[in-house]
Short mmCIF file of C-alpha atoms in Angstrom, two decimals:
data_model
loop_
_atom_site.label_atom_id
_atom_site.label_comp_id
_atom_site.label_asym_id
_atom_site.label_seq_id
_atom_site.Cartn_x
_atom_site.Cartn_y
_atom_site.Cartn_z
CA MET A 235 222.74 -29.66 -118.16
CA ILE A 236 220.07 -31.09 -115.86
CA GLU A 237 217.66 -28.33 -116.91
CA LEU A 238 218.41 -29.04 -120.57
CA LEU A 239 217.83 -32.79 -120.26
CA ALA A 240 214.73 -32.37 -118.09
CA GLY A 241 213.15 -30.11 -120.70
CA ASN A 242 214.06 -32.31 -123.68
CA PRO A 243 212.95 -35.95 -123.18
CA LEU A 244 214.21 -37.04 -126.61
CA LEU A 245 217.68 -35.68 -125.88
CA LEU A 246 217.62 -37.51 -122.55
CA LEU A 247 216.61 -40.73 -124.33
CA PHE A 248 219.47 -40.57 -126.81
CA VAL A 249 222.07 -39.65 -124.17
CA VAL A 250 221.02 -42.52 -121.88
CA SER A 251 220.94 -44.98 -124.81
CA ALA A 252 224.35 -43.97 -126.16
CA ILE A 253 226.11 -44.13 -122.80
CA GLY A 254 224.36 -47.41 -121.99
CA TYR A 255 225.54 -49.02 -125.21
CA LEU A 256 229.11 -47.89 -124.59
CA ILE A 257 229.14 -49.34 -121.08
CA GLY A 258 227.39 -52.50 -122.32
CA ARG A 259 230.33 -53.27 -124.61
CA ILE A 260 232.81 -53.38 -121.73
CA GLN A 261 233.79 -56.99 -121.04
CA ILE A 262 234.91 -58.33 -117.69
CA GLY A 263 236.07 -61.93 -117.80
CA GLY A 264 234.58 -62.29 -121.27
CA ILE A 265 231.12 -61.20 -120.06
CA SER A 266 229.33 -57.93 -120.81
CA LEU A 267 225.95 -56.48 -119.88
CA GLY A 268 225.05 -55.67 -123.47
CA VAL A 269 221.88 -53.65 -123.92
CA ALA A 270 220.92 -54.25 -120.26
CA ALA A 271 223.46 -51.57 -119.35
CA VAL A 272 220.94 -48.99 -120.65
CA LEU A 273 218.76 -49.80 -117.63
CA PHE A 274 221.54 -49.04 -115.15
CA VAL A 275 222.50 -45.81 -116.93
CA GLY A 276 218.83 -44.80 -116.84
CA LEU A 277 218.75 -45.52 -113.12
CA ALA A 278 221.84 -43.34 -112.63
CA PHE A 279 220.30 -40.40 -114.51
CA GLY A 280 217.00 -40.77 -112.67
CA ALA A 281 218.82 -40.79 -109.35
CA ILE A 282 220.51 -37.46 -110.13
CA ASP A 283 217.25 -35.55 -110.34
CA GLN A 284 213.62 -36.70 -110.18
CA ARG A 285 212.81 -34.57 -113.23
CA LEU A 286 215.08 -36.70 -115.43
CA ARG A 287 212.43 -39.21 -116.43
CA LEU A 288 211.06 -40.26 -119.79
CA PRO A 289 207.31 -40.29 -120.58
CA ASP A 290 205.39 -43.56 -120.17
CA ILE A 291 204.79 -43.86 -123.90
CA ILE A 292 208.53 -44.38 -124.46
CA TYR A 293 208.85 -47.61 -122.51
CA LEU A 294 205.39 -48.88 -123.51
CA LEU A 295 206.19 -48.48 -127.20
CA GLY A 296 209.56 -50.14 -126.71
CA LEU A 297 208.01 -53.05 -124.85
CA VAL A 298 205.45 -53.85 -127.56
CA ILE A 299 208.03 -53.66 -130.35
CA PHE A 300 210.50 -55.81 -128.41
CA VAL A 301 208.23 -58.71 -127.47
CA TYR A 302 206.44 -58.74 -130.84
CA THR A 303 209.65 -59.05 -132.87
CA ILE A 304 210.94 -61.79 -130.56
CA GLY A 305 207.70 -63.72 -131.03
CA LEU A 306 207.85 -63.45 -134.82
CA SER A 307 211.37 -64.85 -134.98
CA SER A 308 210.76 -67.58 -132.35
CA GLY A 309 207.40 -68.82 -133.66
CA PRO A 310 208.53 -71.46 -136.18
CA GLY A 311 211.22 -72.91 -133.93
CA PHE A 312 208.96 -72.92 -130.87
CA VAL A 313 206.16 -74.85 -132.61
CA ALA A 314 208.68 -77.30 -134.05
CA SER A 315 210.20 -77.84 -130.59
CA LEU A 316 206.85 -79.02 -129.18
CA ARG A 317 207.21 -82.22 -131.20
CA GLN A 318 208.92 -85.26 -129.69
CA ARG A 319 210.86 -84.32 -126.53
CA GLY A 320 210.39 -80.60 -126.95
CA LEU A 321 207.08 -80.74 -125.08
CA ARG A 322 208.71 -82.59 -122.19
CA ASN A 323 211.52 -80.05 -122.03
CA ASN A 324 209.11 -77.12 -122.03
CA LEU A 325 207.07 -78.70 -119.24
CA PHE A 326 210.29 -79.23 -117.30
CA ILE A 327 211.29 -75.58 -117.63
CA GLY A 328 207.75 -74.47 -116.72
CA GLY A 329 207.89 -76.58 -113.56
CA ILE A 330 211.23 -75.05 -112.55
CA LEU A 331 209.77 -71.54 -112.95
CA VAL A 332 206.78 -72.44 -110.79
CA ALA A 333 209.19 -73.70 -108.13
CA ALA A 334 211.11 -70.41 -108.41
CA ALA A 335 207.86 -68.54 -107.76
CA GLY A 336 207.37 -70.67 -104.64
CA ILE A 337 210.87 -69.73 -103.44
CA THR A 338 210.03 -66.07 -104.08
CA LEU A 339 206.91 -66.32 -101.92
CA LEU A 340 208.94 -67.87 -99.12
CA ILE A 341 211.51 -65.07 -99.36
CA ARG A 342 208.74 -62.47 -99.38
CA TRP A 343 207.26 -63.79 -96.15
CA THR A 344 210.68 -64.18 -94.53
CA LEU A 345 211.98 -60.70 -95.44
CA GLY A 346 208.64 -58.93 -95.10
CA LEU A 347 208.53 -57.70 -98.72
CA ASN A 348 205.41 -56.40 -100.40
CA GLY A 349 203.95 -57.85 -103.61
CA ALA A 350 205.57 -55.29 -105.91
CA GLN A 351 209.04 -55.90 -104.50
CA ALA A 352 208.60 -59.68 -104.67
CA ALA A 353 207.40 -59.56 -108.27
CA GLY A 354 210.35 -57.36 -109.26
CA LEU A 355 212.73 -59.66 -107.39
CA TYR A 356 211.36 -62.65 -109.30
CA ALA A 357 211.71 -60.90 -112.67
CA GLY A 358 215.22 -59.64 -111.83
CA SER A 359 216.63 -62.90 -110.47
CA LEU A 360 215.40 -64.57 -113.68
CA THR A 361 216.41 -61.50 -115.80
CA ASN A 362 213.12 -61.23 -117.68
CA THR A 363 212.23 -57.74 -118.90
CA PRO A 364 208.74 -58.62 -120.27
CA ALA A 365 207.76 -59.98 -116.84
CA LEU A 366 208.89 -56.72 -115.22
CA ALA A 367 206.90 -54.78 -117.81
CA ALA A 368 203.77 -56.82 -117.11
CA VAL A 369 204.09 -56.07 -113.39
CA ILE A 370 204.58 -52.34 -114.00
CA GLU A 371 201.58 -52.26 -116.32
CA GLN A 372 199.44 -54.14 -113.79
CA LEU A 373 200.47 -51.68 -111.05
CA SER A 374 199.65 -48.70 -113.25
CA ARG A 375 196.07 -49.96 -113.52
CA ILE A 376 195.60 -50.42 -109.78
CA SER A 377 197.73 -47.63 -108.35
CA ALA A 378 198.62 -44.08 -109.33
CA ASN A 379 201.40 -43.94 -106.74
CA GLU A 380 204.65 -43.38 -108.64
CA ALA A 381 206.81 -44.69 -105.78
CA GLN A 382 204.86 -47.94 -105.63
CA ARG A 383 205.17 -48.39 -109.39
CA ALA A 384 208.95 -48.05 -109.04
CA GLU A 385 209.27 -50.82 -106.44
CA PRO A 386 209.35 -53.70 -108.98
CA VAL A 387 212.12 -51.93 -110.91
CA VAL A 388 214.15 -51.60 -107.73
CA GLY A 389 213.84 -55.31 -106.97
CA TYR A 390 214.60 -56.15 -110.59
CA SER A 391 217.68 -53.93 -110.77
CA VAL A 392 219.18 -55.19 -107.52
CA ALA A 393 218.65 -58.87 -108.39
CA TYR A 394 219.61 -58.63 -112.08
CA PRO A 395 223.44 -58.89 -111.71
CA VAL A 396 223.26 -62.03 -109.58
CA GLY A 397 220.70 -63.38 -112.04
CA VAL A 398 223.37 -63.32 -114.75
CA LEU A 399 226.44 -64.29 -112.71
CA GLY A 400 224.68 -67.04 -110.75
CA MET A 401 223.70 -68.91 -113.92
CA ILE A 402 227.17 -68.62 -115.44
CA LEU A 403 228.79 -69.83 -112.20
CA ALA A 404 226.44 -72.84 -112.10
CA ILE A 405 227.38 -73.85 -115.67
CA TYR A 406 231.09 -73.46 -114.94
CA LEU A 407 231.03 -75.48 -111.70
CA THR A 408 228.78 -78.33 -112.85
CA ARG A 409 230.75 -78.88 -116.05
CA ARG A 410 233.93 -79.39 -114.04
CA LEU A 411 232.29 -81.28 -111.20
CA TRP A 412 230.71 -83.80 -113.59
CA ARG A 413 233.76 -83.81 -115.93
CA ILE A 414 231.69 -83.42 -119.06
CA ASP A 415 233.52 -83.94 -122.35
CA LEU A 416 231.74 -81.42 -124.59
CA THR A 417 233.77 -82.43 -127.66
CA TYR A 418 232.62 -86.06 -127.42
CA GLU A 419 229.07 -84.96 -126.68
CA ALA A 420 229.05 -82.67 -129.74
CA GLN A 421 230.13 -85.58 -131.95
CA GLN A 422 227.24 -87.69 -130.62
CA LEU A 423 224.77 -84.88 -131.30
CA ARG A 424 226.06 -84.56 -134.87
CA GLU A 425 225.65 -88.27 -135.48
CA LEU A 426 222.07 -88.08 -134.22
CA GLY A 427 221.41 -85.09 -136.47
CA ALA A 428 220.56 -82.88 -133.47
CA ILE A 429 223.10 -80.28 -134.54
CA GLY A 430 224.70 -79.57 -137.86
CA GLU A 431 227.98 -78.28 -139.14
CA HIS A 432 229.14 -76.02 -141.90
CA LEU A 433 227.99 -77.26 -145.29
CA ILE A 434 230.48 -78.53 -147.85
CA ASN A 435 230.29 -79.20 -151.60
CA ARG A 436 231.93 -82.32 -153.05
CA THR A 437 231.98 -83.95 -156.47
CA VAL A 438 231.51 -87.74 -156.30
CA LEU A 439 232.39 -90.24 -159.02
CA VAL A 440 229.69 -92.93 -159.27
CA THR A 441 231.32 -96.41 -159.27
CA ASN A 442 228.78 -98.63 -157.50
CA PRO A 443 226.88 -100.68 -160.12
CA ALA A 444 224.17 -101.52 -157.60
CA ILE A 445 222.65 -98.03 -157.86
CA ALA A 446 222.48 -97.99 -161.66
CA GLY A 447 219.12 -96.79 -162.91
CA GLN A 448 217.86 -95.67 -159.50
CA THR A 449 216.55 -92.14 -159.20
CA ILE A 450 217.97 -89.67 -156.71
CA SER A 451 214.61 -89.62 -154.93
CA GLU A 452 214.70 -93.41 -154.45
CA LEU A 453 218.27 -93.34 -153.19
CA VAL A 454 217.64 -90.52 -150.72
CA LYS A 455 214.48 -92.14 -149.36
CA HIS A 456 215.98 -95.65 -149.06
CA ASN A 457 219.25 -94.52 -147.42
CA LYS A 458 217.79 -91.58 -145.47
CA TRP A 459 220.43 -89.20 -146.76
CA ASN A 460 220.37 -85.60 -145.54
CA VAL A 461 222.11 -83.99 -148.52
CA ILE A 462 221.32 -82.00 -151.67
CA PHE A 463 222.23 -83.16 -155.18
CA SER A 464 222.83 -80.02 -157.22
CA ARG A 465 224.26 -81.04 -160.64
CA TYR A 466 225.57 -84.13 -162.40
CA GLN A 467 227.72 -84.95 -165.39
CA HIS A 468 226.70 -87.74 -167.79
CA ASN A 469 228.58 -88.47 -171.01
CA GLY A 470 230.36 -85.12 -170.68
CA ASN A 471 227.15 -83.07 -170.31
CA ILE A 472 226.45 -81.19 -167.06
CA GLU A 473 222.80 -80.80 -166.05
CA ILE A 474 220.67 -79.89 -163.03
CA ALA A 475 220.16 -82.87 -160.68
CA THR A 476 216.48 -83.39 -159.84
CA ARG A 477 214.54 -85.99 -157.91
CA THR A 478 213.92 -87.97 -161.10
CA THR A 479 217.56 -87.98 -162.22
CA THR A 480 219.01 -91.49 -162.56
CA LEU A 481 222.67 -92.13 -161.80
CA MET A 482 224.93 -94.52 -163.71
CA PRO A 483 228.51 -95.68 -163.12
CA GLY A 484 230.90 -93.14 -164.57
CA ASP A 485 228.65 -90.18 -163.76
CA ARG A 486 229.89 -87.36 -161.57
CA VAL A 487 227.50 -85.65 -159.17
CA ASN A 488 227.73 -82.61 -156.88
CA ILE A 489 226.61 -83.20 -153.29
CA VAL A 490 226.03 -80.52 -150.63
CA GLY A 491 225.67 -81.29 -146.93
CA ALA A 492 227.45 -81.70 -143.60
CA PRO A 493 230.88 -83.39 -143.93
CA GLU A 494 229.84 -86.70 -142.34
CA ALA A 495 226.68 -86.92 -144.45
CA VAL A 496 228.55 -86.19 -147.69
CA GLU A 497 231.22 -88.77 -146.87
CA ARG A 498 228.56 -91.42 -146.17
CA VAL A 499 226.88 -90.78 -149.52
CA ALA A 500 230.25 -90.89 -151.31
CA ARG A 501 231.12 -94.27 -149.77
CA THR A 502 227.77 -95.68 -150.89
CA ILE A 503 227.74 -94.57 -154.51
CA GLY A 504 231.43 -94.26 -155.31
CA GLU A 505 234.35 -92.06 -154.32
CA ILE A 506 235.30 -88.40 -154.00
CA ALA A 507 236.47 -87.11 -157.38
CA PRO A 508 239.53 -84.84 -157.62
CA GLU A 509 237.80 -82.39 -159.99
CA GLN A 510 235.00 -80.03 -158.91
CA LEU A 511 231.95 -79.73 -161.14
CA GLU A 512 230.98 -76.35 -159.68
CA LEU A 513 234.11 -74.79 -161.14
CA ASP A 514 232.83 -75.49 -164.68
CA ARG A 515 230.44 -72.56 -165.15
CA HIS A 516 230.10 -72.72 -168.93
CA THR A 517 226.66 -74.38 -168.84
CA LEU A 518 225.45 -74.12 -165.25
CA ASP A 519 226.14 -71.23 -162.91
CA PHE A 520 225.44 -70.45 -159.26
CA ARG A 521 224.71 -67.27 -157.38
CA ARG A 522 223.59 -66.11 -153.93
CA ILE A 523 220.28 -64.30 -154.29
CA PHE A 524 218.33 -62.24 -151.73
CA VAL A 525 214.76 -63.35 -151.07
CA SER A 526 212.66 -60.17 -151.29
CA ASN A 527 209.62 -61.41 -153.24
CA HIS A 528 206.67 -61.51 -150.82
CA GLU A 529 204.81 -63.97 -153.05
CA ILE A 530 207.16 -66.87 -152.28
CA VAL A 531 207.71 -66.18 -148.56
CA GLY A 532 206.05 -68.73 -146.29
CA VAL A 533 205.50 -71.22 -149.11
CA PRO A 534 207.15 -74.70 -148.72
CA LEU A 535 209.87 -75.34 -151.30
CA ARG A 536 208.08 -78.47 -152.51
CA ASP A 537 205.14 -76.27 -153.53
CA LEU A 538 207.44 -73.89 -155.41
CA ASN A 539 208.80 -76.91 -157.34
CA LEU A 540 211.78 -74.92 -158.60
CA PRO A 541 213.41 -77.67 -160.72
CA SER A 542 210.27 -77.95 -162.88
CA THR A 543 209.02 -74.36 -162.89
CA MET A 544 212.31 -72.47 -162.92
CA GLY A 545 214.92 -75.03 -163.92
CA ALA A 546 216.85 -74.28 -160.72
CA VAL A 547 217.96 -75.95 -157.50
CA ILE A 548 218.55 -74.31 -154.10
CA THR A 549 221.61 -75.90 -152.53
CA ARG A 550 221.73 -73.93 -149.28
CA ILE A 551 220.02 -71.08 -147.46
CA ARG A 552 221.84 -68.40 -145.48
CA ARG A 553 219.66 -66.99 -142.68
CA GLY A 554 221.47 -64.48 -140.55
CA ASP A 555 224.82 -66.11 -139.77
CA ALA A 556 223.55 -69.70 -140.11
CA GLU A 557 223.53 -71.95 -143.15
CA ILE A 558 220.50 -74.19 -143.66
CA LEU A 559 220.24 -77.25 -145.87
CA PRO A 560 216.91 -76.91 -147.71
CA HIS A 561 214.21 -79.60 -147.69
CA GLY A 562 210.76 -79.88 -149.18
CA ASP A 563 209.04 -78.46 -146.09
CA THR A 564 211.52 -75.57 -145.71
CA VAL A 565 209.91 -72.15 -146.11
CA LEU A 566 211.78 -69.05 -147.17
CA GLU A 567 211.79 -65.84 -145.14
CA LEU A 568 212.38 -62.29 -146.23
CA GLY A 569 216.08 -61.54 -146.12
CA ASP A 570 217.22 -65.11 -146.72
CA ARG A 571 220.12 -65.55 -149.13
CA VAL A 572 219.68 -68.63 -151.26
CA ARG A 573 222.45 -70.25 -153.29
CA VAL A 574 220.87 -71.24 -156.59
CA VAL A 575 222.21 -73.44 -159.39
CA THR A 576 220.70 -72.97 -162.85
CA HIS A 577 221.65 -72.48 -166.52
CA ARG A 578 223.68 -69.36 -167.20
CA ASP A 579 221.08 -67.83 -169.51
CA ASN A 580 218.35 -68.52 -166.92
CA MET A 581 220.04 -66.74 -163.99
CA GLU A 582 218.37 -63.35 -164.49
CA ARG A 583 214.93 -64.97 -164.63
CA VAL A 584 215.61 -66.87 -161.43
CA SER A 585 216.94 -63.73 -159.71
CA HIS A 586 213.78 -61.85 -160.65
CA PHE A 587 211.67 -64.71 -159.25
CA PHE A 588 213.30 -64.45 -155.82
CA GLY A 589 213.33 -60.64 -155.90
CA ASP A 590 217.02 -60.06 -155.21
CA SER A 591 216.37 -56.50 -154.00
CA TYR A 592 218.33 -55.48 -150.93
CA ARG A 593 216.57 -52.12 -150.89
CA SER A 594 213.09 -53.63 -150.59
CA LEU A 595 214.27 -55.67 -147.60
CA ALA A 596 214.92 -52.42 -145.74
CA GLU A 597 211.27 -51.41 -146.23
CA ILE A 598 209.10 -52.79 -143.45
CA ASP A 599 205.51 -53.76 -144.26
CA VAL A 600 203.83 -51.35 -141.87
CA VAL A 601 200.39 -52.88 -142.53
CA SER A 602 201.32 -56.36 -141.28
CA LEU A 603 203.50 -54.96 -138.47
CA GLY A 604 200.84 -52.57 -137.21
CA LEU A 605 198.00 -55.05 -137.58
CA GLY A 606 199.90 -57.79 -135.77
CA MET A 607 200.87 -55.56 -132.85
CA ALA A 608 197.31 -54.21 -132.60
CA ILE A 609 195.89 -57.72 -132.39
CA GLY A 610 198.50 -58.56 -129.75
CA MET A 611 197.61 -55.54 -127.65
CA LEU A 612 193.91 -56.43 -127.81
CA VAL A 613 194.65 -60.00 -126.68
CA GLY A 614 196.73 -58.55 -123.84
CA LEU A 615 193.70 -56.61 -122.58
CA ILE A 616 191.58 -59.74 -122.11
CA PRO A 617 191.04 -60.33 -118.34
CA PHE A 618 191.41 -63.92 -117.09
CA PRO A 619 189.62 -64.77 -113.81
CA LEU A 620 191.57 -65.99 -110.80
CA PRO A 621 190.35 -67.94 -107.76
CA GLY A 622 189.01 -65.53 -105.20
CA GLY A 623 187.53 -63.05 -107.65
CA GLY A 624 190.71 -61.46 -109.00
CA THR A 625 191.84 -61.27 -112.60
CA PHE A 626 195.08 -61.09 -114.54
CA SER A 627 195.87 -60.25 -118.13
CA LEU A 628 198.76 -60.95 -120.46
CA GLY A 629 199.18 -57.20 -120.88
CA LEU A 630 201.39 -55.43 -123.37
CA ALA A 631 204.16 -57.95 -122.69
CA GLY A 632 202.30 -61.24 -123.05
CA GLY A 633 199.57 -60.42 -125.58
CA PRO A 634 201.83 -59.31 -128.44
CA LEU A 635 204.24 -62.16 -127.67
CA ILE A 636 201.63 -64.92 -127.98
CA VAL A 637 200.08 -63.39 -131.10
CA ALA A 638 203.53 -62.98 -132.67
CA LEU A 639 204.40 -66.62 -131.94
CA ILE A 640 201.29 -67.72 -133.81
CA LEU A 641 201.81 -65.31 -136.70
CA GLY A 642 205.52 -66.16 -136.93
CA TRP A 643 204.62 -69.84 -137.14
CA ARG A 644 201.96 -69.21 -139.78
CA GLY A 645 204.30 -67.03 -141.84
CA ARG A 646 201.56 -65.58 -144.01
CA THR A 647 197.77 -65.28 -144.17
CA GLY A 648 196.64 -64.87 -147.76
CA PRO A 649 198.45 -61.83 -149.14
CA ILE A 650 199.72 -60.68 -145.72
CA VAL A 651 203.27 -61.76 -144.85
CA TRP A 652 203.71 -61.54 -141.09
CA SER A 653 207.43 -62.22 -140.86
CA LEU A 654 210.01 -59.45 -141.03
CA PRO A 655 213.38 -59.52 -142.78
CA TYR A 656 216.01 -60.92 -140.44
CA SER A 657 218.01 -57.69 -140.23
CA ALA A 658 214.90 -55.54 -139.77
CA ASN A 659 213.69 -57.82 -136.97
CA LEU A 660 216.99 -57.54 -135.09
CA THR A 661 217.06 -53.76 -135.52
CA LEU A 662 213.51 -53.26 -134.26
CA ARG A 663 214.18 -55.63 -131.36
CA GLN A 664 217.20 -53.61 -130.24
CA VAL A 665 215.33 -50.33 -130.60
CA GLY A 666 212.38 -51.66 -128.61
CA MET A 667 214.55 -52.99 -125.80
CA THR A 668 216.49 -49.73 -125.63
CA LEU A 669 213.33 -47.62 -125.40
CA PHE A 670 211.91 -49.80 -122.64
CA LEU A 671 215.06 -49.99 -120.50
CA ALA A 672 215.79 -46.26 -120.83
CA GLY A 673 212.18 -45.43 -119.92
CA VAL A 674 211.82 -47.60 -116.84
CA GLY A 675 215.37 -46.82 -115.71
CA THR A 676 214.97 -43.05 -115.65
CA ARG A 677 211.57 -43.30 -113.98
CA SER A 678 212.87 -45.54 -111.18
CA GLY A 679 216.35 -44.14 -110.49
CA TYR A 680 215.45 -42.05 -107.46
CA SER A 681 213.58 -44.91 -105.74
CA PHE A 682 216.43 -47.29 -106.59
CA VAL A 683 219.06 -45.18 -104.84
CA THR A 684 216.78 -44.54 -101.87
CA THR A 685 216.24 -48.29 -101.40
CA LEU A 686 219.94 -49.07 -101.62
CA THR A 687 221.03 -46.33 -99.21
CA GLN A 688 218.15 -46.23 -96.77
CA GLY A 689 216.08 -49.35 -97.42
CA ASN A 690 216.53 -53.09 -97.79
CA GLY A 691 218.78 -53.21 -100.86
CA LEU A 692 221.17 -55.80 -99.40
CA LEU A 693 218.30 -58.06 -98.42
CA LEU A 694 216.89 -57.82 -101.94
CA PHE A 695 220.28 -58.76 -103.37
CA LEU A 696 220.51 -61.82 -101.11
CA GLY A 697 216.90 -62.70 -101.95
CA GLY A 698 217.73 -62.62 -105.65
CA ALA A 699 220.69 -64.95 -105.07
CA LEU A 700 218.47 -67.36 -103.14
CA ILE A 701 216.22 -67.60 -106.18
CA THR A 702 218.80 -67.72 -108.96
CA VAL A 703 221.34 -70.16 -107.53
CA PRO A 704 218.94 -72.98 -106.51
CA VAL A 705 217.07 -72.64 -109.82
CA ALA A 706 220.31 -72.92 -111.80
CA PHE A 707 221.70 -75.97 -110.01
CA ALA A 708 218.31 -77.72 -109.86
CA THR A 709 217.78 -77.24 -113.61
CA LEU A 710 221.19 -78.66 -114.46
CA ALA A 711 221.01 -81.56 -111.98
CA ILE A 712 217.49 -82.70 -112.90
CA GLY A 713 217.97 -82.13 -116.61
CA TYR A 714 221.34 -83.87 -116.93
CA LYS A 715 221.14 -86.60 -114.29
CA LEU A 716 217.44 -87.48 -114.34
CA LEU A 717 216.12 -86.51 -117.79
CA LYS A 718 219.41 -87.34 -119.57
CA ILE A 719 219.41 -84.12 -121.59
CA PRO A 720 222.80 -83.55 -123.27
CA PHE A 721 224.71 -80.92 -121.32
CA SER A 722 225.34 -78.80 -124.44
CA LEU A 723 221.60 -78.61 -125.09
CA LEU A 724 220.74 -78.24 -121.41
CA ILE A 725 222.86 -75.15 -120.77
CA GLY A 726 221.12 -73.51 -123.75
CA MET A 727 217.80 -74.40 -122.13
CA LEU A 728 219.06 -72.84 -118.89
CA ALA A 729 219.86 -69.64 -120.80
CA GLY A 730 216.36 -69.82 -122.31
CA LEU A 731 214.81 -70.32 -118.88
CA GLN A 732 216.71 -67.24 -117.79
CA THR A 733 215.90 -65.52 -121.13
CA GLN A 734 219.43 -64.15 -120.84
CA PRO A 735 221.65 -63.58 -123.94
CA ALA A 736 224.77 -63.21 -121.76
CA VAL A 737 224.27 -66.73 -120.35
CA LEU A 738 223.68 -68.03 -123.89
CA ALA A 739 226.90 -66.39 -125.08
CA PHE A 740 228.82 -68.09 -122.26
CA ALA A 741 227.20 -71.44 -123.11
CA ASN A 742 228.17 -71.04 -126.78
CA GLU A 743 231.73 -70.22 -125.78
CA GLN A 744 231.90 -73.39 -123.66
CA THR A 745 230.55 -75.76 -126.32
CA GLY A 746 231.70 -74.28 -129.63
CA ASN A 747 228.60 -75.59 -131.43
CA GLU A 748 224.98 -74.56 -131.98
CA ALA A 749 223.39 -76.95 -129.45
CA PRO A 750 222.92 -74.17 -126.84
CA ASN A 751 221.15 -72.03 -129.47
CA ILE A 752 218.74 -74.89 -130.18
CA GLY A 753 217.99 -75.36 -126.47
CA TYR A 754 217.55 -71.60 -126.00
CA ALA A 755 215.06 -71.25 -128.85
CA MET A 756 213.19 -74.36 -127.70
CA VAL A 757 212.14 -73.00 -124.30
CA TYR A 758 212.50 -69.21 -124.59
CA PRO A 759 208.84 -68.45 -125.50
CA THR A 760 207.49 -70.79 -122.81
CA ALA A 761 209.79 -69.29 -120.18
CA THR A 762 208.78 -65.75 -121.11
CA ILE A 763 205.05 -66.42 -121.04
CA VAL A 764 205.19 -68.39 -117.77
CA LYS A 765 207.25 -65.65 -116.06
CA ILE A 766 204.86 -62.94 -117.25
CA ILE A 767 201.94 -64.81 -115.68
CA LEU A 768 203.71 -65.80 -112.45
CA ALA A 769 205.13 -62.31 -111.87
CA GLN A 770 201.62 -60.86 -111.97
CA LEU A 771 200.37 -63.55 -109.61
CA LEU A 772 203.21 -62.74 -107.18
CA LEU A 773 202.15 -59.10 -107.29
CA GLY A 774 198.91 -60.00 -105.56
CA GLY A 775 200.13 -63.15 -103.81
#
């Protein structure tokens, strides 16, 4: 079997990936390793025989695909997070990571580690695969010694488990120590509009004479309502509700939004009606339609002007598993499912406008994907000077990530649509991560076992704990006590600092709302870029 796997790298890749995924699904205390288990299976196979190693191109290809797809999906949210307090929060997380690098240097000098081990320890204790990849790539340029190139992976692998468990333990202990009421906190965040809820549809009977003759646009602007008016009934006729629609007592109007927002609008203009306008589909109809038309992707909804051009209104957008209430500055992405209200005889025309082709969503635009990754790789090759005459580069981990963040934020450039369909992005991301972890795992397995059995494996494990635990408690203490960041949002930021999905999953389980996801997306790109740079600096520090 060893001879067979050693002579067939692709077979080895698929075996390692399959076993890794099976082990990754095993849950202990509600926590699983997920795709990270592929790394440990790769280490096990590599430890069996030194010939069981995958070619370099496997993990390099996986790395570029992984970081590029993450950047594309994180770009819009990252740029939006830099407004208001998002910049402060990103600077806070960056400062914590710099402090973690200082702790790593202290541990290196105390334990007598070399630069490669320290850099791997830093990446592992903060569970950041792109940082590990940047270190490996940097070593490959300065050293041809295979054993030396495996040292960062050893440090990473030993410190990785405590990097996950330490963060989860910190969240669990601080929540109970500070007696945080997450239910009350979630209600406050909803009232501030920081997080949303599931969207509801209600029919409201207009009874307030004070709003007679006012347009929907005037009412929304004056009252700052965060809802969508989809259709209204006047004198028995049901029509599309637009910004210029005027409401009169006796009218009935459909309103879509979060429960609290809908109830507030209903109290202002009238009362909830027992009948539901959406059930009358004789004149107007609604349908969920896939967005597959490249021409409308990346264009703000106000520029599409659907009520005037298509006689239709979008009442909600389904992106992945989340529902989004559309606004004028909302842009559609490939793979979105929009709920559209229009006249029955106009539905086919509207469907054609959006595309509504599931098959085309499975077809990736290779031109934009290849061009974007090529630009990212070129940016990663640019050398940046360091004090003392040295240089560092963003490499294959940082270059594609930064370029993808910019392209994901832009959405499109002329005829080129940079974003990928949601499902395609997730698939490519998983494939890329699997290729990278299987590649570096098999190539480092022998050195990993040697270090654990004959080297300083226990010291590396303790070193990883001395980085992870202080970072976790310092982030929570400073963020919650000093910066007054809501705990629900803060633990998502901690998961983003750690760039660790398992920590995010635990945070989501604790809160039961999407605040951790918002915090995670806010700081994830900053944390990844900063760790890529600092890990390379530690390599030569």
